[in-house]
Coordinates of C-alpha atoms in Angstrom, one line a residue:
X192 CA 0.0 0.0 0.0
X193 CA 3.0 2.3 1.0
X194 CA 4.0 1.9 -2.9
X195 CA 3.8 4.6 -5.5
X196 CA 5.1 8.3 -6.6
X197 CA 6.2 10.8 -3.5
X198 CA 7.0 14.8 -3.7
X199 CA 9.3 16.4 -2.0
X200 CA 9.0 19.9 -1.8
X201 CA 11.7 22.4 -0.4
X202 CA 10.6 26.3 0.1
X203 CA 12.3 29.9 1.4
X204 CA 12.4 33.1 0.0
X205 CA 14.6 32.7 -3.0
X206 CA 12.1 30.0 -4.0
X207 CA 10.4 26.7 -4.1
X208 CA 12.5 23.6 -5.6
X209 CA 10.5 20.2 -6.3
X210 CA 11.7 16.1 -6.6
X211 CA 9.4 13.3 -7.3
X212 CA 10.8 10.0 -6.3
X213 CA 8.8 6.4 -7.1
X214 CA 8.5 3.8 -4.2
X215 CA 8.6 0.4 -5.4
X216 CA 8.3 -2.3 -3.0
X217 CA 10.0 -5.3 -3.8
X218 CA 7.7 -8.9 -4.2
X219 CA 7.9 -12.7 -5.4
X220 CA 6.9 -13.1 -8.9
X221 CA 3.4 -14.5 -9.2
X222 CA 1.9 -16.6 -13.1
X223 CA -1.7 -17.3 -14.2
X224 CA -1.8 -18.6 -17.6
X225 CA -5.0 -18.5 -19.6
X226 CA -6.4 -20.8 -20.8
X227 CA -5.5 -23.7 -18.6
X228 CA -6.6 -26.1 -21.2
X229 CA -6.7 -26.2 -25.3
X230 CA -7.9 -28.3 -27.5
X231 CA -7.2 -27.5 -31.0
X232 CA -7.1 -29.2 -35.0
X233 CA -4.0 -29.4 -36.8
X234 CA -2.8 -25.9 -38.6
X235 CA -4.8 -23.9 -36.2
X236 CA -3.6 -21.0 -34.2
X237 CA -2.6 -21.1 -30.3
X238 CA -2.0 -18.4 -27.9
X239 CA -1.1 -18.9 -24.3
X240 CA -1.3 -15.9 -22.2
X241 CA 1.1 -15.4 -19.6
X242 CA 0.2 -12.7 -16.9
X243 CA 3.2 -12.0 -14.6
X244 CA 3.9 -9.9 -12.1
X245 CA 6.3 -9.1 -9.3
X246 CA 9.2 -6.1 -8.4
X247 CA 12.1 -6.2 -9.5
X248 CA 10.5 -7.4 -13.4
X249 CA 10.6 -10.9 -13.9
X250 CA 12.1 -12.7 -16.4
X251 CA 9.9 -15.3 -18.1
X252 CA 10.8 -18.3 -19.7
X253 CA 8.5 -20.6 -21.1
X254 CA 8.7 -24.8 -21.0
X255 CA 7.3 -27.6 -23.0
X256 CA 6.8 -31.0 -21.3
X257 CA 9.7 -29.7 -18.4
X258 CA 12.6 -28.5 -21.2
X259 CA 13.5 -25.3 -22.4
X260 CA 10.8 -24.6 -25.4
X261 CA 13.5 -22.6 -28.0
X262 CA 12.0 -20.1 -29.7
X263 CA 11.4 -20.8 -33.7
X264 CA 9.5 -21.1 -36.6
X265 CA 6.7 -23.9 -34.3
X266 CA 7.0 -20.8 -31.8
X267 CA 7.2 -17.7 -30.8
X268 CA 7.3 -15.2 -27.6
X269 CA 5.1 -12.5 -27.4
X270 CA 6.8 -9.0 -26.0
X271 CA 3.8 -9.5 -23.2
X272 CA 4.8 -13.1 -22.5
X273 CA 2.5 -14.7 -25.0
X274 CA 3.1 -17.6 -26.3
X275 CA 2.0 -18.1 -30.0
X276 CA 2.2 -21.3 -31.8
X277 CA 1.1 -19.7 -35.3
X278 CA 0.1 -23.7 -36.8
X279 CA 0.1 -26.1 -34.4
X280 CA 0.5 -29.7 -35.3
X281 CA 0.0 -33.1 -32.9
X282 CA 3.4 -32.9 -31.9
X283 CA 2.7 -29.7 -30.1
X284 CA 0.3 -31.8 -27.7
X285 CA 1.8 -31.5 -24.0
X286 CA 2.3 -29.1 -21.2
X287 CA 3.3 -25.7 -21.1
X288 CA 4.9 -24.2 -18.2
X289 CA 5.2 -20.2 -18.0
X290 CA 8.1 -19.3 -15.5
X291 CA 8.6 -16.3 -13.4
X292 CA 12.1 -15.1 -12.0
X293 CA 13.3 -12.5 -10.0
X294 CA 15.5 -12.1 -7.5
X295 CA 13.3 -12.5 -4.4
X296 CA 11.9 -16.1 -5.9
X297 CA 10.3 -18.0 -8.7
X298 CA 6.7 -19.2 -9.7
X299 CA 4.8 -20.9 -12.4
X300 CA 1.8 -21.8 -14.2
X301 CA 0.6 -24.7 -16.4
X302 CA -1.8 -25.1 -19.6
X303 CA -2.3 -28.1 -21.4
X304 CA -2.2 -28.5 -24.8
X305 CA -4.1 -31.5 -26.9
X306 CA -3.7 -30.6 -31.2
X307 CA -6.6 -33.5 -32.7
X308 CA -5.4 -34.4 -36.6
X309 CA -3.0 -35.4 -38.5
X310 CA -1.2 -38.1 -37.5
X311 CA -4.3 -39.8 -36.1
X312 CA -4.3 -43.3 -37.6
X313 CA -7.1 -43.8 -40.5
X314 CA -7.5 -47.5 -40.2
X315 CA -7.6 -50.1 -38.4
X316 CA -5.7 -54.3 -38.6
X317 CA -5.3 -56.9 -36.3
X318 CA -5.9 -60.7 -35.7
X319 CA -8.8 -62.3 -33.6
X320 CA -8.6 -65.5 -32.1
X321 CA -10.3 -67.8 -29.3
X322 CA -12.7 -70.3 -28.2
X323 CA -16.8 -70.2 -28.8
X324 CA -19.4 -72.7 -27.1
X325 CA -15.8 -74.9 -26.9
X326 CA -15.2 -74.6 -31.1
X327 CA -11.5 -73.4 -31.3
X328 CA -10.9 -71.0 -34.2
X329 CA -8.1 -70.1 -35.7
X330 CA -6.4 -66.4 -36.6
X331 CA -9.6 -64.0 -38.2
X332 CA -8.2 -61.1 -40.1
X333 CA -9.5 -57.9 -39.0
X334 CA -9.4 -54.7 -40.5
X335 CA -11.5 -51.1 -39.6
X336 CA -11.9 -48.1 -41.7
X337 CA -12.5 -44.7 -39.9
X338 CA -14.5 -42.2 -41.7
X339 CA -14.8 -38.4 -39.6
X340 CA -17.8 -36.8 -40.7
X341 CA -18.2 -33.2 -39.0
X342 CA -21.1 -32.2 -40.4
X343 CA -22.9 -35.1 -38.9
X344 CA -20.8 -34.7 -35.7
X345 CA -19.8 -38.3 -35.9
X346 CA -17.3 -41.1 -37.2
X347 CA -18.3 -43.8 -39.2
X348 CA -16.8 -47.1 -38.6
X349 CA -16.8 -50.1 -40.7
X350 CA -14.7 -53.4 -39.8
X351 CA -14.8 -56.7 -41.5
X352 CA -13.3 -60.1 -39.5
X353 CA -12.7 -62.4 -42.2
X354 CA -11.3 -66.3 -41.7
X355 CA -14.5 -66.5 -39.0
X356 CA -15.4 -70.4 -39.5
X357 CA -19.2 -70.7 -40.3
X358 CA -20.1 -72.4 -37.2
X359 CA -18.9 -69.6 -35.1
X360 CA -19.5 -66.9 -37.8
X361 CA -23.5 -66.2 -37.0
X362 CA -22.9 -66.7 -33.2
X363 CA -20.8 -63.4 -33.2
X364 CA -22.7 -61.3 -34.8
X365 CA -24.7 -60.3 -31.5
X366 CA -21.1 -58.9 -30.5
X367 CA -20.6 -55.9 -30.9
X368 CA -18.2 -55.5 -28.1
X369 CA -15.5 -56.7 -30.8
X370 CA -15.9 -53.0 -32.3
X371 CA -15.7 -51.7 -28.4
X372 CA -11.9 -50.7 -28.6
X373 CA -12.2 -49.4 -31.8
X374 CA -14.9 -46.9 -31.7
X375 CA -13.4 -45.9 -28.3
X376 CA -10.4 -44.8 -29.9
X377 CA -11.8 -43.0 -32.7
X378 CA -15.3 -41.5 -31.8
X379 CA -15.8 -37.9 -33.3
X380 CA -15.2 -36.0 -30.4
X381 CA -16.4 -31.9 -29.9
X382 CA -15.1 -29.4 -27.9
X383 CA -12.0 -29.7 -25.9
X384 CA -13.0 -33.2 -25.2
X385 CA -9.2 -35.1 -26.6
X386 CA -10.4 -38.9 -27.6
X387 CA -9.1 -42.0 -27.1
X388 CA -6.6 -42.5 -29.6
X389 CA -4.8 -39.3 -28.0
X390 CA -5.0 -40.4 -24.2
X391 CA -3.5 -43.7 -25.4
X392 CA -1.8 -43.0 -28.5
X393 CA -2.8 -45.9 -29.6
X394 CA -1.6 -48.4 -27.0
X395 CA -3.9 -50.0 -24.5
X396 CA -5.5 -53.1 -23.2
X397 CA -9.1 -53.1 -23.3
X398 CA -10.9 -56.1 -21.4
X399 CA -14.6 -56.3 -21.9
X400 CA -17.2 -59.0 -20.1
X401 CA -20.3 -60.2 -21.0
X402 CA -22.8 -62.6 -19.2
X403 CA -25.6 -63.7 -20.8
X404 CA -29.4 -64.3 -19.1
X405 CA -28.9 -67.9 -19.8
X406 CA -25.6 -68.4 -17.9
X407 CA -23.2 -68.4 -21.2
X408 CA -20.2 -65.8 -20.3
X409 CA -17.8 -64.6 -22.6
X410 CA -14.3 -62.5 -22.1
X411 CA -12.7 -60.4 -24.9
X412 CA -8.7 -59.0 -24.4
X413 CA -7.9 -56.5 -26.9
X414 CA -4.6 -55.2 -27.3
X415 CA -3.6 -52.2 -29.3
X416 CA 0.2 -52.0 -30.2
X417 CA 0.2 -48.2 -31.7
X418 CA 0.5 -47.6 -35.5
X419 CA 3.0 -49.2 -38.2
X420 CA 4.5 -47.5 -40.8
X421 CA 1.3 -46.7 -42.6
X422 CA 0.0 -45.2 -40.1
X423 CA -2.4 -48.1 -39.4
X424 CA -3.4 -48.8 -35.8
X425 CA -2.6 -52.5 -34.7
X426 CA -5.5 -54.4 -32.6
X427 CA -5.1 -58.1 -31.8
X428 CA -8.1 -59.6 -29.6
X429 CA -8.6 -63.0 -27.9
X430 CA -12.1 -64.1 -26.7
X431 CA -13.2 -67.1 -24.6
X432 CA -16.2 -68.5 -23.5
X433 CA -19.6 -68.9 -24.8
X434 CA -22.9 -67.3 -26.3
X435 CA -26.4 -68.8 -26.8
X436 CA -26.9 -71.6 -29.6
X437 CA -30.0 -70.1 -30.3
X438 CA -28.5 -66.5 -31.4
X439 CA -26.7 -68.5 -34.6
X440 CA -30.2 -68.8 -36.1
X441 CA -31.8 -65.9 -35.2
X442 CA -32.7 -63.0 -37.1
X443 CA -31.1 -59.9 -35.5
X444 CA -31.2 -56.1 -35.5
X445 CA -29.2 -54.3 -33.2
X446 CA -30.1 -50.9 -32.0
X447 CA -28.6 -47.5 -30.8
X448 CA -26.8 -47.8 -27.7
X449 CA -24.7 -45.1 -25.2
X450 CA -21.7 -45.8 -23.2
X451 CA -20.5 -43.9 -20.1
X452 CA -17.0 -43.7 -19.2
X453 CA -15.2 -42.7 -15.5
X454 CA -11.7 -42.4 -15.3
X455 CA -10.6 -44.7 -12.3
X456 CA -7.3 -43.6 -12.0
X457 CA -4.1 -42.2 -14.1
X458 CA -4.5 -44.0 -17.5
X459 CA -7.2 -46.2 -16.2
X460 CA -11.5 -45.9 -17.3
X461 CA -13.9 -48.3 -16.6
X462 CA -17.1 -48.3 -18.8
X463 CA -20.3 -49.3 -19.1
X464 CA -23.8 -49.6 -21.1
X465 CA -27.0 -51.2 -21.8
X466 CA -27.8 -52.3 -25.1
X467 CA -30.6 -53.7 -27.2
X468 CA -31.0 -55.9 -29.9
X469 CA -34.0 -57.3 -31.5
X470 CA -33.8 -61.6 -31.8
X471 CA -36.9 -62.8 -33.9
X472 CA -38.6 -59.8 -33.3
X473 CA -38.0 -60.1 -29.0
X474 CA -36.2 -57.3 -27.9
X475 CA -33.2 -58.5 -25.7
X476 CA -31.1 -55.6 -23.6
X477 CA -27.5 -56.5 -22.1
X478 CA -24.9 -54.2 -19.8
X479 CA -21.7 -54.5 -20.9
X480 CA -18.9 -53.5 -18.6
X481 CA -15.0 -52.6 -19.9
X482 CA -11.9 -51.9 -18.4
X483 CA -9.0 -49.7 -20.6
X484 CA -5.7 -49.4 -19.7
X485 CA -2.6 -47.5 -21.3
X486 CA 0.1 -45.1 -20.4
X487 CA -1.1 -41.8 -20.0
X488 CA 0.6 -39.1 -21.8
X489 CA 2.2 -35.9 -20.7
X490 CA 0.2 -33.0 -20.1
X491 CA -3.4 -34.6 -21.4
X492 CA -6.3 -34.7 -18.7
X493 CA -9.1 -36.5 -19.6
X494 CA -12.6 -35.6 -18.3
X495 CA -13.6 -37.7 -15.4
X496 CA -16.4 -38.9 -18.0
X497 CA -16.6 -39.6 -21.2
X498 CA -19.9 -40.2 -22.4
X499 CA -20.4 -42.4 -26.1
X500 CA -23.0 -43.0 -28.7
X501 CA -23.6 -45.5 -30.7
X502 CA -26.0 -45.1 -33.9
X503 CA -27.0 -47.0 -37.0
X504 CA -25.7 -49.8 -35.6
X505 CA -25.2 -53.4 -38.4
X506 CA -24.3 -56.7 -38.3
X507 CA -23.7 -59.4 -40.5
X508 CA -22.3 -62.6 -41.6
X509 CA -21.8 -64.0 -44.9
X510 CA -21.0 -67.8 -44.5
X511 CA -19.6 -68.0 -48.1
X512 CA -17.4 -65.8 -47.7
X513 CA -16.7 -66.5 -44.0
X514 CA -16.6 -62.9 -43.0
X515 CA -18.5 -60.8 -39.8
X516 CA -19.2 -57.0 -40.9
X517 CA -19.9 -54.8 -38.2
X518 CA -20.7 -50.8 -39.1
X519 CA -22.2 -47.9 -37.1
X520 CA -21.8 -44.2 -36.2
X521 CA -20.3 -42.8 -32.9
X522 CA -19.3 -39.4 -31.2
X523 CA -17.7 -39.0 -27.8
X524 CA -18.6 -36.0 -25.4
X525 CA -17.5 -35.3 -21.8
X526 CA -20.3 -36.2 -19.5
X527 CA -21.1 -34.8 -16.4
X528 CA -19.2 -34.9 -13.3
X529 CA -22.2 -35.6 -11.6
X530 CA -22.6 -38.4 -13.8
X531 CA -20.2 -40.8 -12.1
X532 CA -22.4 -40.9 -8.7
X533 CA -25.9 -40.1 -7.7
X534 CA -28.6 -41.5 -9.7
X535 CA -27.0 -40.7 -13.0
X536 CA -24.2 -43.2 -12.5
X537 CA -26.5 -46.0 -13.4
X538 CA -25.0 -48.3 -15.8
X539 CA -21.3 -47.5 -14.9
X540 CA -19.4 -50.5 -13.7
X541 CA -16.9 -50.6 -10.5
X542 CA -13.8 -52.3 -10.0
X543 CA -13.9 -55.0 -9.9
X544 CA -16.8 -55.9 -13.1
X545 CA -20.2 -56.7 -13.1
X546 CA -21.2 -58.9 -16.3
X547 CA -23.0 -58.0 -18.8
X548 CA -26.8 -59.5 -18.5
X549 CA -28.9 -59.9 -21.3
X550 CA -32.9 -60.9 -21.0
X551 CA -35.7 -60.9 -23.1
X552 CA -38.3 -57.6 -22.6
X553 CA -41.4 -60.1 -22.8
X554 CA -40.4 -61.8 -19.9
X555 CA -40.8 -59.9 -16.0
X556 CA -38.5 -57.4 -16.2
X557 CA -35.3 -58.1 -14.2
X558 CA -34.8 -57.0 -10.7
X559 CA -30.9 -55.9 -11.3
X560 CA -30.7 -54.8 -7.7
X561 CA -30.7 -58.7 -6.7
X562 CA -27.6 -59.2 -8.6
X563 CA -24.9 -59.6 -5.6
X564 CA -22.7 -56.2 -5.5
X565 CA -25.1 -54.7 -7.8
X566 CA -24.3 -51.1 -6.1
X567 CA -21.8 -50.4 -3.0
X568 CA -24.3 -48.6 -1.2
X569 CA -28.5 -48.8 -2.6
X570 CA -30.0 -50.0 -5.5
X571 CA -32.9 -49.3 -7.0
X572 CA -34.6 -51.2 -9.6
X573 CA -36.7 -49.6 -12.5
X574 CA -38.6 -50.8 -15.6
X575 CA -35.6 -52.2 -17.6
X576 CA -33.0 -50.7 -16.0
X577 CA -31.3 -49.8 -11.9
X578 CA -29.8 -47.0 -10.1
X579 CA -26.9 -46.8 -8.0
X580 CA -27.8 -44.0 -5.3
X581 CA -25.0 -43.1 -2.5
X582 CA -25.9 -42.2 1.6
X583 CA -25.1 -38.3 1.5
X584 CA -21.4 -37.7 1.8
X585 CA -20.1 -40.9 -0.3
X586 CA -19.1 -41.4 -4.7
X587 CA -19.5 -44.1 -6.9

């Protein structure tokens, strides 16, 4: 308060003489960058806004991922301590660190940086192997094709498995939790919101689990090993386990279906969702639960939800050709935080998994909340679906 301009003023008969002298008192150096998080395309502008302040002036120096960020043709420092990334491309993605010195002390500030495009991988190839109803199979040839469509706000993805032996083939057209890691990864996303083949950059295990209402339980482990050459995103999946016999000779339409996402920890999301699907005209509905795993990367935070749809959802098998088609339509947007507890976490799995359950609409509807573990603290059973509700104070 004591800082600012003082007068001095000295007076006698010859005359009046006048100094003015400027009281600076000395203080730390103290950073707020703006904005704290930026999510941008490839080729578009960034600035980072550095606002420092302190006495004696600070020097500022800014940091990318923890080293020195040199100043070049990728980047440039304002004269106000902006930093200006004139195109920025995916290798820009990390954290920026604005730095304050002076000589009474040093601070800093921190803005994270996620640039969507570009190198993302187009497509999709990998193997699938394992065990249905106890009829070994051997190596399926997969491969995806990922179509962005931003008018529509979506991404079309289409994926063939060919090599699938007939007497498995029709079986697994009911899942389309094969498609699970895929759509994951590549979902149009809006917003800030950086998808999944940025958190992982392409490498994760993705474990999903379904039970079906007659007692038949299948496992799928999908590993992605990151992109080859071509740019082409590497997915090898095993499955195990067993689905109705009567599904291989049913007619089938599967419907729209959402998926809800809660990070569980630092590279870790478990997810959930209920889906429907029509079998000779009965409408079935089944949970399915996933775990994903991957190394996170530097300076991307992920919402604490991320909330999928699923549209226009196909399946098919040809058995002269041997090959299962899978298409549909997704987009990824960050839910709610208050979508992980309360009533609006319903549907979102806890460690360790709950199966997925599928049952026929025609028969009384299923009283979820008598599944053991249903919910860590109440559950409450609706028409087709449950709630998880938590005793004031307590999260999912």
């Amino acid at each position: 308060a004591d800082a600012g301009l003082y007068r001095c003023v000295a007076e006698n008969e010859a005359g009046t003489a006048a100094k003015v002298v400027t009281l600076a008192l000395q203080s730390a150096p103290m950073v707020v960058v703006t904005p704290r998080a930026v999510s941008v395309r490839t080729r578009q502008r960034v600035l980072l806004h550095c606002a420092v302040s302190g006495e004696p002036t600070p020097s500022v120096e800014w940091q990318w991922d923890g080293e020195a960020l040199p100043e070049g043709p990728r980047g440039r420092i304002l004269p106000n301590a902006t930093l200006l990334l004139p195109a920025a491309s995916p290798r820009d993605t990390g954290t920026y660190t604005c730095i304050a010195r002076n000589a009474l002390g040093s601070a800093a500030a921190r803005a994270s940086l996620v640039v969507q495009g570009g190198w993302e991988p187009r497509r999709v190839r990998g193997s699938l192997i394992g065990v249905i109803n106890t009829r070994e199979f051997g190596v399926a040839t997969l491969n995806a094709s990922v179509l962005d469509e931003p008018r529509s706000g979506t991404t079309a993805i289409r994926t063939t498995i060919s090599g699938v032996p007939r007497h498995v083939g029709s079986l697994m057209r009911v899942l389309v939790t094969l498609m699970a890691p895929v759509y994951w990864s590549f979902a149009h996303t809006g917003g800030d919101v950086p998808g999944g083949i940025l958190l992982a950059r392409g490498t994760f295990r993705h474990e999903s689990q379904v039970e079906f209402g007659t007692g038949d339980l299948l496992s799928i482990t999908h590993l992605a090993r990151g992109a080859d050459a071509s740019g082409t995103l590497l997915l090898d999946s095993v499955l195990s386990g067993s689905v109705p016999e009567s599904i291989g000779e049913a007619t089938l339409l599967l419907q729209d279906f959402s998926e809800r996402y809660v990070r569980t920890g630092a590279g870790r999301f478990s997810g959930g969702s209920v889906q429907s699907f029509l079998q000779d005209g009965r409408l079935a509905r089944a949970r399915c639960n996933h775990t994903i795993e991957y190394e996170p990367a530097p300076g991307l935070q992920p919402q604490r939800v991320q909330h999928i749809q699923a549209r226009e959802v196909q399946a098919s098998f040809d058995p002269a050709s041997e090959e299962l088609s899978f298409q549909l339509s997704t987009s990824l947007d960050a839910g709610n935080e208050g979508d992980e507890n309360g009533e609006e976490g319903a549907g979102i799995p806890r460690t360790p998994l709950l199966p997925c359950l599928v049952s026929p609409l025609s028969s009384p509807d299923l009283d979820e909340c008598r599944v053991p573990n249903q919910c860590q603290h109440q559950c409450r059973n609706s028409e087709g679906s449950y709630r998880c509700v938590c005793p004031p104070g307590y999260r999912l």
